[in-house]
Amino acid sequence: MKRIQIINGPNLNLLGRREPGVYGAVSFETYLEELRKVFPLVQIDYYQSNVEGELINKIHEVGFDYEGIVLNAGAYTHTSIALQDAIRAVTTPVVEVHISNVHQREEFRHVSMIASACRGVICGFGLCSYKLAIEALIQE
Ligand code: DQA
């Protein structure tokens, strides 16, 4: 069974309640149930933290064993060289995802410190961005 680790960064624990006009009204836990039904043959593990170092620890923990990591690093996307280094340090391919189309938003969101280290980037499809990322990873 393929193992995919989803990692959500800061403020994504508030999905469903946080700026629903931008991020939607569904919690990630609810979406995760759907996602697991769509991919019954994939083990989908989920981790969320608001702490940069904990995101790095999780990447280290799974990043030599799992078949893929789907990472929404939230605002750390735009700032974190440490996350870029962690992605480069492991062998598991990482897909950067965003719920919103960051390129239609403020200019500071147009820059990703992690994209260059990732296998690919998916953004702008709402929570469906995660499903598209898993599809891409299991086709590898
Ligand atoms: C986000 C986009 C980021 O710019 C923002 O800081 C987030 C969420 C997204 O999923 O659209 O926290 O990663």
mmCIF file of N, CA and C and ligand atoms in Angstrom:
data_model
loop_
_atom_site.group_PDB
_atom_site.id
_atom_site.type_symbol
_atom_site.label_atom_id
_atom_site.label_comp_id
_atom_site.label_asym_id
_atom_site.label_seq_id
_atom_site.Cartn_x
_atom_site.Cartn_y
_atom_site.Cartn_z
ATOM 1 N N MET A 1 0.841 -1.203 0.000
ATOM 2 C CA MET A 1 0.000 0.000 0.000
ATOM 3 C C MET A 1 0.878 1.256 0.000
ATOM 4 N N LYS A 2 0.572 2.193 -0.907
ATOM 5 C CA LYS A 2 1.349 3.438 -0.930
ATOM 6 C C LYS A 2 0.990 4.307 0.273
ATOM 7 N N ARG A 3 1.994 4.962 0.797
ATOM 8 C CA ARG A 3 1.750 5.846 1.943
ATOM 9 C C ARG A 3 2.017 7.296 1.539
ATOM 10 N N ILE A 4 1.002 8.105 1.732
ATOM 11 C CA ILE A 4 1.122 9.537 1.433
ATOM 12 C C ILE A 4 0.906 10.309 2.735
ATOM 13 N N GLN A 5 1.814 11.230 3.006
ATOM 14 C CA GLN A 5 1.674 12.071 4.199
ATOM 15 C C GLN A 5 1.217 13.463 3.778
ATOM 16 N N ILE A 6 0.076 13.881 4.288
ATOM 17 C CA ILE A 6 -0.353 15.276 4.094
ATOM 18 C C ILE A 6 0.136 16.076 5.298
ATOM 19 N N ILE A 7 0.774 17.206 5.014
ATOM 20 C CA ILE A 7 1.233 18.091 6.092
ATOM 21 C C ILE A 7 0.639 19.482 5.860
ATOM 22 N N ASN A 8 -0.109 19.951 6.829
ATOM 23 C CA ASN A 8 -0.654 21.308 6.770
ATOM 24 C C ASN A 8 0.054 22.190 7.785
ATOM 25 N N GLY A 9 0.405 23.379 7.344
ATOM 26 C CA GLY A 9 1.117 24.324 8.192
ATOM 27 C C GLY A 9 0.194 25.285 8.928
ATOM 28 N N PRO A 10 0.733 26.452 9.282
ATOM 29 C CA PRO A 10 0.066 27.362 10.204
ATOM 30 C C PRO A 10 -1.299 27.854 9.735
ATOM 31 N N ASN A 11 -2.202 27.890 10.673
ATOM 32 C CA ASN A 11 -3.569 28.417 10.522
ATOM 33 C C ASN A 11 -4.497 27.490 9.740
ATOM 34 N N LEU A 12 -3.955 26.407 9.219
ATOM 35 C CA LEU A 12 -4.801 25.503 8.437
ATOM 36 C C LEU A 12 -5.632 24.587 9.339
ATOM 37 N N ASN A 13 -5.346 24.595 10.642
ATOM 38 C CA ASN A 13 -6.238 23.912 11.590
ATOM 39 C C ASN A 13 -7.597 24.618 11.661
ATOM 40 N N LEU A 14 -7.645 25.860 11.189
ATOM 41 C CA LEU A 14 -8.906 26.619 11.256
ATOM 42 C C LEU A 14 -9.727 26.525 9.970
ATOM 43 N N LEU A 15 -9.326 25.638 9.065
ATOM 44 C CA LEU A 15 -10.083 25.518 7.808
ATOM 45 C C LEU A 15 -11.553 25.244 8.100
ATOM 46 N N GLY A 16 -12.417 25.923 7.358
ATOM 47 C CA GLY A 16 -13.852 25.816 7.607
ATOM 48 C C GLY A 16 -14.361 27.041 8.365
ATOM 49 N N ARG A 17 -13.459 27.590 9.191
ATOM 50 C CA ARG A 17 -13.843 28.779 9.974
ATOM 51 C C ARG A 17 -13.036 29.993 9.571
ATOM 52 N N ARG A 18 -11.833 29.747 9.012
ATOM 53 C CA ARG A 18 -10.912 30.828 8.665
ATOM 54 C C ARG A 18 -11.245 31.376 7.279
ATOM 55 N N GLU A 19 -11.548 32.658 7.176
ATOM 56 C CA GLU A 19 -11.802 33.306 5.881
ATOM 57 C C GLU A 19 -12.487 32.356 4.886
ATOM 58 N N PRO A 20 -13.720 31.940 5.176
ATOM 59 C CA PRO A 20 -14.367 30.944 4.300
ATOM 60 C C PRO A 20 -14.512 31.403 2.849
ATOM 61 N N GLY A 21 -14.527 32.722 2.618
ATOM 62 C CA GLY A 21 -14.598 33.232 1.242
ATOM 63 C C GLY A 21 -13.345 32.865 0.444
ATOM 64 N N VAL A 22 -12.243 32.681 1.131
ATOM 65 C CA VAL A 22 -10.978 32.332 0.458
ATOM 66 C C VAL A 22 -10.735 30.824 0.520
ATOM 67 N N TYR A 23 -10.970 30.230 1.699
ATOM 68 C CA TYR A 23 -10.538 28.837 1.924
ATOM 69 C C TYR A 23 -11.691 27.835 2.017
ATOM 70 N N GLY A 24 -12.948 28.326 1.886
ATOM 71 C CA GLY A 24 -14.085 27.409 1.917
ATOM 72 C C GLY A 24 -14.608 27.169 3.334
ATOM 73 N N ALA A 25 -15.732 26.461 3.399
ATOM 74 C CA ALA A 25 -16.445 26.301 4.667
ATOM 75 C C ALA A 25 -16.314 24.887 5.235
ATOM 76 N N VAL A 26 -15.457 24.073 4.620
ATOM 77 C CA VAL A 26 -15.326 22.670 5.039
ATOM 78 C C VAL A 26 -14.042 22.497 5.862
ATOM 79 N N SER A 27 -14.138 21.794 6.975
ATOM 80 C CA SER A 27 -12.942 21.551 7.783
ATOM 81 C C SER A 27 -12.065 20.518 7.089
ATOM 82 N N PHE A 28 -10.780 20.509 7.419
ATOM 83 C CA PHE A 28 -9.905 19.544 6.749
ATOM 84 C C PHE A 28 -10.246 18.127 7.172
ATOM 85 N N GLU A 29 -10.666 17.962 8.413
ATOM 86 C CA GLU A 29 -11.009 16.620 8.907
ATOM 87 C C GLU A 29 -12.162 16.040 8.080
ATOM 88 N N THR A 30 -13.143 16.874 7.749
ATOM 89 C CA THR A 30 -14.277 16.412 6.933
ATOM 90 C C THR A 30 -13.808 16.061 5.522
ATOM 91 N N TYR A 31 -12.963 16.929 4.957
ATOM 92 C CA TYR A 31 -12.463 16.669 3.603
ATOM 93 C C TYR A 31 -11.619 15.387 3.569
ATOM 94 N N LEU A 32 -10.869 15.163 4.636
ATOM 95 C CA LEU A 32 -9.987 13.993 4.709
ATOM 96 C C LEU A 32 -10.780 12.687 4.602
ATOM 97 N N GLU A 33 -11.957 12.670 5.216
ATOM 98 C CA GLU A 33 -12.812 11.462 5.124
ATOM 99 C C GLU A 33 -13.140 11.177 3.666
ATOM 100 N N GLU A 34 -13.492 12.247 2.926
ATOM 101 C CA GLU A 34 -13.816 12.109 1.488
ATOM 102 C C GLU A 34 -12.612 11.592 0.714
ATOM 103 N N LEU A 35 -11.466 12.208 1.021
ATOM 104 C CA LEU A 35 -10.221 11.892 0.324
ATOM 105 C C LEU A 35 -9.861 10.418 0.501
ATOM 106 N N ARG A 36 -10.046 9.933 1.710
ATOM 107 C CA ARG A 36 -9.709 8.520 1.985
ATOM 108 C C ARG A 36 -10.642 7.582 1.234
ATOM 109 N N LYS A 37 -11.886 8.038 0.985
ATOM 110 C CA LYS A 37 -12.818 7.212 0.198
ATOM 111 C C LYS A 37 -12.417 7.207 -1.272
ATOM 112 N N VAL A 38 -11.897 8.338 -1.759
ATOM 113 C CA VAL A 38 -11.481 8.435 -3.165
ATOM 114 C C VAL A 38 -10.272 7.545 -3.439
ATOM 115 N N PHE A 39 -9.396 7.401 -2.433
ATOM 116 C CA PHE A 39 -8.179 6.599 -2.613
ATOM 117 C C PHE A 39 -8.135 5.454 -1.593
ATOM 118 N N PRO A 40 -9.023 4.463 -1.755
ATOM 119 C CA PRO A 40 -9.092 3.402 -0.731
ATOM 120 C C PRO A 40 -7.824 2.559 -0.647
ATOM 121 N N LEU A 41 -7.016 2.575 -1.706
ATOM 122 C CA LEU A 41 -5.816 1.739 -1.712
ATOM 123 C C LEU A 41 -4.566 2.505 -1.279
ATOM 124 N N VAL A 42 -4.763 3.733 -0.842
ATOM 125 C CA VAL A 42 -3.625 4.550 -0.402
ATOM 126 C C VAL A 42 -3.778 4.829 1.095
ATOM 127 N N GLN A 43 -2.673 4.669 1.818
ATOM 128 C CA GLN A 43 -2.690 5.075 3.229
ATOM 129 C C GLN A 43 -2.420 6.574 3.277
ATOM 130 N N ILE A 44 -3.403 7.335 3.699
ATOM 131 C CA ILE A 44 -3.233 8.801 3.756
ATOM 132 C C ILE A 44 -3.129 9.218 5.218
ATOM 133 N N ASP A 45 -1.944 9.668 5.606
ATOM 134 C CA ASP A 45 -1.734 10.143 6.977
ATOM 135 C C ASP A 45 -1.801 11.672 6.978
ATOM 136 N N TYR A 46 -2.271 12.208 8.087
ATOM 137 C CA TYR A 46 -2.463 13.662 8.154
ATOM 138 C C TYR A 46 -1.780 14.240 9.391
ATOM 139 N N TYR A 47 -1.094 15.358 9.179
ATOM 140 C CA TYR A 47 -0.429 16.048 10.286
ATOM 141 C C TYR A 47 -0.587 17.551 10.077
ATOM 142 N N GLN A 48 -0.888 18.265 11.150
ATOM 143 C CA GLN A 48 -0.959 19.730 11.071
ATOM 144 C C GLN A 48 -0.196 20.318 12.235
ATOM 145 N N SER A 49 0.550 21.380 11.960
ATOM 146 C CA SER A 49 1.189 22.114 13.050
ATOM 147 C C SER A 49 1.306 23.585 12.671
ATOM 148 N N ASN A 50 1.248 24.406 13.699
ATOM 149 C CA ASN A 50 1.467 25.843 13.489
ATOM 150 C C ASN A 50 2.933 26.221 13.693
ATOM 151 N N VAL A 51 3.761 25.210 13.998
ATOM 152 C CA VAL A 51 5.154 25.450 14.395
ATOM 153 C C VAL A 51 6.097 24.979 13.283
ATOM 154 N N GLU A 52 6.911 25.891 12.777
ATOM 155 C CA GLU A 52 7.793 25.591 11.636
ATOM 156 C C GLU A 52 8.670 24.354 11.892
ATOM 157 N N GLY A 53 9.320 24.287 13.043
ATOM 158 C CA GLY A 53 10.225 23.175 13.350
ATOM 159 C C GLY A 53 9.504 21.836 13.391
ATOM 160 N N GLU A 54 8.258 21.846 13.809
ATOM 161 C CA GLU A 54 7.499 20.584 13.851
ATOM 162 C C GLU A 54 7.169 20.095 12.444
ATOM 163 N N LEU A 55 6.961 21.027 11.524
ATOM 164 C CA LEU A 55 6.726 20.639 10.119
ATOM 165 C C LEU A 55 7.999 19.983 9.574
ATOM 166 N N ILE A 56 9.137 20.567 9.931
ATOM 167 C CA ILE A 56 10.433 20.020 9.492
ATOM 168 C C ILE A 56 10.641 18.627 10.097
ATOM 169 N N ASN A 57 10.331 18.478 11.378
ATOM 170 C CA ASN A 57 10.477 17.157 12.021
ATOM 171 C C ASN A 57 9.629 16.105 11.313
ATOM 172 N N LYS A 58 8.431 16.467 10.931
ATOM 173 C CA LYS A 58 7.550 15.498 10.256
ATOM 174 C C LYS A 58 8.105 15.136 8.879
ATOM 175 N N ILE A 59 8.644 16.114 8.165
ATOM 176 C CA ILE A 59 9.250 15.820 6.854
ATOM 177 C C ILE A 59 10.418 14.842 7.037
ATOM 178 N N HIS A 60 11.233 15.061 8.065
ATOM 179 C CA HIS A 60 12.353 14.139 8.332
ATOM 180 C C HIS A 60 11.841 12.745 8.678
ATOM 181 N N GLU A 61 10.759 12.708 9.459
ATOM 182 C CA GLU A 61 10.239 11.422 9.966
ATOM 183 C C GLU A 61 9.764 10.507 8.830
ATOM 184 N N VAL A 62 9.045 11.090 7.864
ATOM 185 C CA VAL A 62 8.445 10.235 6.810
ATOM 186 C C VAL A 62 9.225 10.293 5.498
ATOM 187 N N GLY A 63 10.136 11.252 5.400
ATOM 188 C CA GLY A 63 10.713 11.611 4.107
ATOM 189 C C GLY A 63 11.703 10.650 3.482
ATOM 190 N N PHE A 64 11.960 9.496 4.152
ATOM 191 C CA PHE A 64 12.805 8.478 3.523
ATOM 192 C C PHE A 64 12.031 7.192 3.271
ATOM 193 N N ASP A 65 10.767 7.169 3.707
ATOM 194 C CA ASP A 65 9.981 5.927 3.650
ATOM 195 C C ASP A 65 8.697 6.049 2.836
ATOM 196 N N TYR A 66 8.035 7.191 2.933
ATOM 197 C CA TYR A 66 6.734 7.317 2.275
ATOM 198 C C TYR A 66 6.909 7.542 0.772
ATOM 199 N N GLU A 67 5.816 7.275 0.043
ATOM 200 C CA GLU A 67 5.883 7.446 -1.414
ATOM 201 C C GLU A 67 5.651 8.907 -1.810
ATOM 202 N N GLY A 68 5.073 9.681 -0.935
ATOM 203 C CA GLY A 68 4.868 11.092 -1.270
ATOM 204 C C GLY A 68 4.456 11.919 -0.069
ATOM 205 N N ILE A 69 4.758 13.202 -0.165
ATOM 206 C CA ILE A 69 4.321 14.174 0.842
ATOM 207 C C ILE A 69 3.565 15.286 0.112
ATOM 208 N N VAL A 70 2.376 15.597 0.622
ATOM 209 C CA VAL A 70 1.599 16.730 0.110
ATOM 210 C C VAL A 70 1.709 17.821 1.168
ATOM 211 N N LEU A 71 2.342 18.912 0.818
ATOM 212 C CA LEU A 71 2.660 19.940 1.815
ATOM 213 C C LEU A 71 1.987 21.265 1.487
ATOM 214 N N ASN A 72 1.094 21.675 2.388
ATOM 215 C CA ASN A 72 0.604 23.054 2.349
ATOM 216 C C ASN A 72 1.269 23.755 3.522
ATOM 217 N N ALA A 73 2.319 24.481 3.231
ATOM 218 C CA ALA A 73 3.113 25.108 4.298
ATOM 219 C C ALA A 73 2.522 26.449 4.739
ATOM 220 N N GLY A 74 1.320 26.790 4.220
ATOM 221 C CA GLY A 74 0.704 28.061 4.615
ATOM 222 C C GLY A 74 1.671 29.204 4.360
ATOM 223 N N ALA A 75 1.693 30.152 5.270
ATOM 224 C CA ALA A 75 2.523 31.343 5.074
ATOM 225 C C ALA A 75 4.021 31.038 5.119
ATOM 226 N N TYR A 76 4.419 29.897 5.716
ATOM 227 C CA TYR A 76 5.848 29.540 5.704
ATOM 228 C C TYR A 76 6.355 29.288 4.286
ATOM 229 N N THR A 77 5.428 28.986 3.374
ATOM 230 C CA THR A 77 5.782 28.840 1.961
ATOM 231 C C THR A 77 6.602 30.035 1.486
ATOM 232 N N HIS A 78 6.190 31.206 1.939
ATOM 233 C CA HIS A 78 6.740 32.443 1.397
ATOM 234 C C HIS A 78 7.993 32.916 2.136
ATOM 235 N N THR A 79 8.353 32.195 3.206
ATOM 236 C CA THR A 79 9.445 32.697 4.046
ATOM 237 C C THR A 79 10.518 31.671 4.403
ATOM 238 N N SER A 80 10.206 30.373 4.320
ATOM 239 C CA SER A 80 11.039 29.413 5.053
ATOM 240 C C SER A 80 12.112 28.701 4.226
ATOM 241 N N ILE A 81 13.337 29.171 4.386
ATOM 242 C CA ILE A 81 14.471 28.473 3.778
ATOM 243 C C ILE A 81 14.704 27.152 4.513
ATOM 244 N N ALA A 82 14.391 27.104 5.795
ATOM 245 C CA ALA A 82 14.560 25.863 6.565
ATOM 246 C C ALA A 82 13.662 24.755 6.010
ATOM 247 N N LEU A 83 12.453 25.110 5.603
ATOM 248 C CA LEU A 83 11.566 24.096 4.994
ATOM 249 C C LEU A 83 12.118 23.662 3.636
ATOM 250 N N GLN A 84 12.614 24.612 2.867
ATOM 251 C CA GLN A 84 13.224 24.238 1.575
ATOM 252 C C GLN A 84 14.370 23.253 1.802
ATOM 253 N N ASP A 85 15.206 23.521 2.788
ATOM 254 C CA ASP A 85 16.337 22.625 3.074
ATOM 255 C C ASP A 85 15.838 21.241 3.499
ATOM 256 N N ALA A 86 14.778 21.207 4.304
ATOM 257 C CA ALA A 86 14.233 19.918 4.758
ATOM 258 C C ALA A 86 13.716 19.112 3.569
ATOM 259 N N ILE A 87 13.036 19.778 2.639
ATOM 260 C CA ILE A 87 12.503 19.081 1.453
ATOM 261 C C ILE A 87 13.655 18.532 0.615
ATOM 262 N N ARG A 88 14.726 19.325 0.492
ATOM 263 C CA ARG A 88 15.906 18.869 -0.266
ATOM 264 C C ARG A 88 16.628 17.711 0.435
ATOM 265 N N ALA A 89 16.510 17.679 1.764
ATOM 266 C CA ALA A 89 17.267 16.689 2.545
ATOM 267 C C ALA A 89 16.697 15.285 2.432
ATOM 268 N N VAL A 90 15.403 15.171 2.121
ATOM 269 C CA VAL A 90 14.766 13.846 2.114
ATOM 270 C C VAL A 90 14.653 13.317 0.689
ATOM 271 N N THR A 91 14.280 12.037 0.582
ATOM 272 C CA THR A 91 14.192 11.412 -0.741
ATOM 273 C C THR A 91 12.751 11.319 -1.254
ATOM 274 N N THR A 92 11.784 11.404 -0.364
ATOM 275 C CA THR A 92 10.369 11.334 -0.765
ATOM 276 C C THR A 92 9.985 12.595 -1.542
ATOM 277 N N PRO A 93 9.317 12.430 -2.708
ATOM 278 C CA PRO A 93 8.901 13.624 -3.445
ATOM 279 C C PRO A 93 7.815 14.416 -2.692
ATOM 280 N N VAL A 94 7.962 15.710 -2.745
ATOM 281 C CA VAL A 94 7.023 16.608 -2.045
ATOM 282 C C VAL A 94 6.282 17.445 -3.086
ATOM 283 N N VAL A 95 4.957 17.483 -2.967
ATOM 284 C CA VAL A 95 4.160 18.367 -3.809
ATOM 285 C C VAL A 95 3.677 19.538 -2.954
ATOM 286 N N GLU A 96 3.990 20.737 -3.398
ATOM 287 C CA GLU A 96 3.511 21.950 -2.715
ATOM 288 C C GLU A 96 2.072 22.203 -3.146
ATOM 289 N N VAL A 97 1.171 22.374 -2.199
ATOM 290 C CA VAL A 97 -0.215 22.702 -2.566
ATOM 291 C C VAL A 97 -0.687 23.955 -1.838
ATOM 292 N N HIS A 98 -1.626 24.611 -2.510
ATOM 293 C CA HIS A 98 -2.347 25.730 -1.897
ATOM 294 C C HIS A 98 -3.805 25.637 -2.286
ATOM 295 N N ILE A 99 -4.648 25.975 -1.355
ATOM 296 C CA ILE A 99 -6.090 25.956 -1.595
ATOM 297 C C ILE A 99 -6.458 27.117 -2.529
ATOM 298 N N SER A 100 -5.947 28.272 -2.214
ATOM 299 C CA SER A 100 -6.240 29.465 -3.030
ATOM 300 C C SER A 100 -5.223 29.573 -4.164
ATOM 301 N N ASN A 101 -5.572 30.352 -5.181
ATOM 302 C CA ASN A 101 -4.598 30.655 -6.237
ATOM 303 C C ASN A 101 -3.738 31.817 -5.738
ATOM 304 N N VAL A 102 -2.589 31.475 -5.192
ATOM 305 C CA VAL A 102 -1.734 32.488 -4.555
ATOM 306 C C VAL A 102 -1.296 33.572 -5.544
ATOM 307 N N HIS A 103 -1.296 33.240 -6.834
ATOM 308 C CA HIS A 103 -0.856 34.207 -7.857
ATOM 309 C C HIS A 103 -1.908 35.264 -8.170
ATOM 310 N N GLN A 104 -3.132 35.029 -7.691
ATOM 311 C CA GLN A 104 -4.181 36.047 -7.854
ATOM 312 C C GLN A 104 -4.280 36.929 -6.615
ATOM 313 N N ARG A 105 -3.400 36.704 -5.657
ATOM 314 C CA ARG A 105 -3.513 37.401 -4.370
ATOM 315 C C ARG A 105 -2.355 38.392 -4.184
ATOM 316 N N GLU A 106 -2.090 38.789 -2.956
ATOM 317 C CA GLU A 106 -1.051 39.789 -2.686
ATOM 318 C C GLU A 106 0.295 39.332 -3.249
ATOM 319 N N GLU A 107 1.122 40.324 -3.587
ATOM 320 C CA GLU A 107 2.398 40.000 -4.231
ATOM 321 C C GLU A 107 3.311 39.117 -3.370
ATOM 322 N N PHE A 108 3.257 39.289 -2.059
ATOM 323 C CA PHE A 108 4.153 38.467 -1.219
ATOM 324 C C PHE A 108 3.810 36.990 -1.303
ATOM 325 N N ARG A 109 2.582 36.681 -1.742
ATOM 326 C CA ARG A 109 2.208 35.265 -1.882
ATOM 327 C C ARG A 109 2.653 34.683 -3.229
ATOM 328 N N HIS A 110 3.174 35.530 -4.115
ATOM 329 C CA HIS A 110 3.605 35.028 -5.427
ATOM 330 C C HIS A 110 4.955 34.322 -5.332
ATOM 331 N N VAL A 111 5.645 34.577 -4.222
ATOM 332 C CA VAL A 111 6.985 33.991 -4.046
ATOM 333 C C VAL A 111 6.878 32.746 -3.183
ATOM 334 N N SER A 112 7.498 31.643 -3.652
ATOM 335 C CA SER A 112 7.578 30.433 -2.828
ATOM 336 C C SER A 112 9.046 30.108 -2.564
ATOM 337 N N MET A 113 9.368 29.983 -1.288
ATOM 338 C CA MET A 113 10.737 29.582 -0.912
ATOM 339 C C MET A 113 10.924 28.083 -1.045
ATOM 340 N N ILE A 114 9.831 27.340 -1.223
ATOM 341 C CA ILE A 114 9.951 25.875 -1.229
ATOM 342 C C ILE A 114 9.759 25.248 -2.612
ATOM 343 N N ALA A 115 9.146 25.993 -3.544
ATOM 344 C CA ALA A 115 8.758 25.401 -4.837
ATOM 345 C C ALA A 115 9.941 24.774 -5.573
ATOM 346 N N SER A 116 11.095 25.404 -5.502
ATOM 347 C CA SER A 116 12.246 24.909 -6.267
ATOM 348 C C SER A 116 12.715 23.540 -5.772
ATOM 349 N N ALA A 117 12.361 23.206 -4.532
ATOM 350 C CA ALA A 117 12.770 21.911 -3.973
ATOM 351 C C ALA A 117 11.686 20.842 -4.138
ATOM 352 N N CYS A 118 10.519 21.279 -4.615
ATOM 353 C CA CYS A 118 9.379 20.347 -4.693
ATOM 354 C C CYS A 118 9.294 19.670 -6.048
ATOM 355 N N ARG A 119 8.622 18.513 -6.065
ATOM 356 C CA ARG A 119 8.399 17.777 -7.317
ATOM 357 C C ARG A 119 7.477 18.581 -8.230
ATOM 358 N N GLY A 120 6.501 19.258 -7.657
ATOM 359 C CA GLY A 120 5.580 20.088 -8.421
ATOM 360 C C GLY A 120 4.753 20.949 -7.487
ATOM 361 N N VAL A 121 3.941 21.809 -8.091
ATOM 362 C CA VAL A 121 3.132 22.761 -7.318
ATOM 363 C C VAL A 121 1.708 22.740 -7.863
ATOM 364 N N ILE A 122 0.725 22.664 -6.973
ATOM 365 C CA ILE A 122 -0.684 22.729 -7.383
ATOM 366 C C ILE A 122 -1.355 23.783 -6.513
ATOM 367 N N CYS A 123 -2.025 24.743 -7.144
ATOM 368 C CA CYS A 123 -2.716 25.745 -6.332
ATOM 369 C C CYS A 123 -3.975 26.226 -7.023
ATOM 370 N N GLY A 124 -4.917 26.664 -6.205
ATOM 371 C CA GLY A 124 -6.072 27.358 -6.748
ATOM 372 C C GLY A 124 -7.311 26.518 -6.949
ATOM 373 N N PHE A 125 -7.274 25.238 -6.617
ATOM 374 C CA PHE A 125 -8.433 24.371 -6.849
ATOM 375 C C PHE A 125 -9.213 24.075 -5.574
ATOM 376 N N GLY A 126 -9.095 24.955 -4.599
ATOM 377 C CA GLY A 126 -9.762 24.699 -3.320
ATOM 378 C C GLY A 126 -9.169 23.446 -2.693
ATOM 379 N N LEU A 127 -9.964 22.742 -1.896
ATOM 380 C CA LEU A 127 -9.446 21.528 -1.244
ATOM 381 C C LEU A 127 -9.096 20.455 -2.268
ATOM 382 N N CYS A 128 -9.672 20.545 -3.450
ATOM 383 C CA CYS A 128 -9.360 19.600 -4.526
ATOM 384 C C CYS A 128 -7.869 19.617 -4.892
ATOM 385 N N SER A 129 -7.163 20.684 -4.539
ATOM 386 C CA SER A 129 -5.702 20.733 -4.786
ATOM 387 C C SER A 129 -5.011 19.523 -4.147
ATOM 388 N N TYR A 130 -5.503 19.090 -2.973
ATOM 389 C CA TYR A 130 -4.877 17.947 -2.286
ATOM 390 C C TYR A 130 -5.111 16.657 -3.080
ATOM 391 N N LYS A 131 -6.338 16.521 -3.611
ATOM 392 C CA LYS A 131 -6.664 15.315 -4.383
ATOM 393 C C LYS A 131 -5.801 15.250 -5.651
ATOM 394 N N LEU A 132 -5.646 16.382 -6.309
ATOM 395 C CA LEU A 132 -4.829 16.425 -7.523
ATOM 396 C C LEU A 132 -3.373 16.077 -7.206
ATOM 397 N N ALA A 133 -2.903 16.522 -6.063
ATOM 398 C CA ALA A 133 -1.513 16.234 -5.669
ATOM 399 C C ALA A 133 -1.337 14.736 -5.417
ATOM 400 N N ILE A 134 -2.303 14.116 -4.762
ATOM 401 C CA ILE A 134 -2.201 12.668 -4.502
ATOM 402 C C ILE A 134 -2.244 11.905 -5.816
ATOM 403 N N GLU A 135 -3.141 12.319 -6.717
ATOM 404 C CA GLU A 135 -3.211 11.665 -8.032
ATOM 405 C C GLU A 135 -1.849 11.728 -8.717
ATOM 406 N N ALA A 136 -1.231 12.885 -8.687
ATOM 407 C CA ALA A 136 0.083 13.052 -9.335
ATOM 408 C C ALA A 136 1.113 12.137 -8.670
ATOM 409 N N LEU A 137 1.096 12.068 -7.365
ATOM 410 C CA LEU A 137 2.111 11.271 -6.653
ATOM 411 C C LEU A 137 1.939 9.772 -6.895
ATOM 412 N N ILE A 138 0.685 9.306 -6.950
ATOM 413 C CA ILE A 138 0.529 7.851 -7.116
ATOM 414 C C ILE A 138 0.760 7.415 -8.560
ATOM 415 N N GLN A 139 0.763 8.369 -9.474
ATOM 416 C CA GLN A 139 1.068 8.020 -10.869
ATOM 417 C C GLN A 139 2.560 7.948 -11.135
ATOM 418 N N GLU A 140 3.350 8.414 -10.191
ATOM 419 C CA GLU A 140 4.817 8.426 -10.398
ATOM 420 C C GLU A 140 5.382 7.013 -10.446
HETATM 421 C C1 DQA B 1 -2.315 29.013 1.525
HETATM 422 C C2 DQA B 1 -1.847 30.324 0.880
HETATM 423 C C3 DQA B 1 -0.859 31.039 1.770
HETATM 424 O O1 DQA B 1 -0.439 32.245 1.162
HETATM 425 C C4 DQA B 1 -1.486 31.364 3.097
HETATM 426 O O2 DQA B 1 -0.558 31.957 3.960
HETATM 427 C C5 DQA B 1 -2.128 30.175 3.747
HETATM 428 C C6 DQA B 1 -2.885 29.254 2.911
HETATM 429 C C7 DQA B 1 -3.401 28.317 0.677
HETATM 430 O O3 DQA B 1 -3.624 27.123 0.923
HETATM 431 O O4 DQA B 1 -4.043 28.932 -0.164
HETATM 432 O O5 DQA B 1 -2.077 30.008 4.953
HETATM 433 O O6 DQA B 1 -1.209 28.138 1.615
#
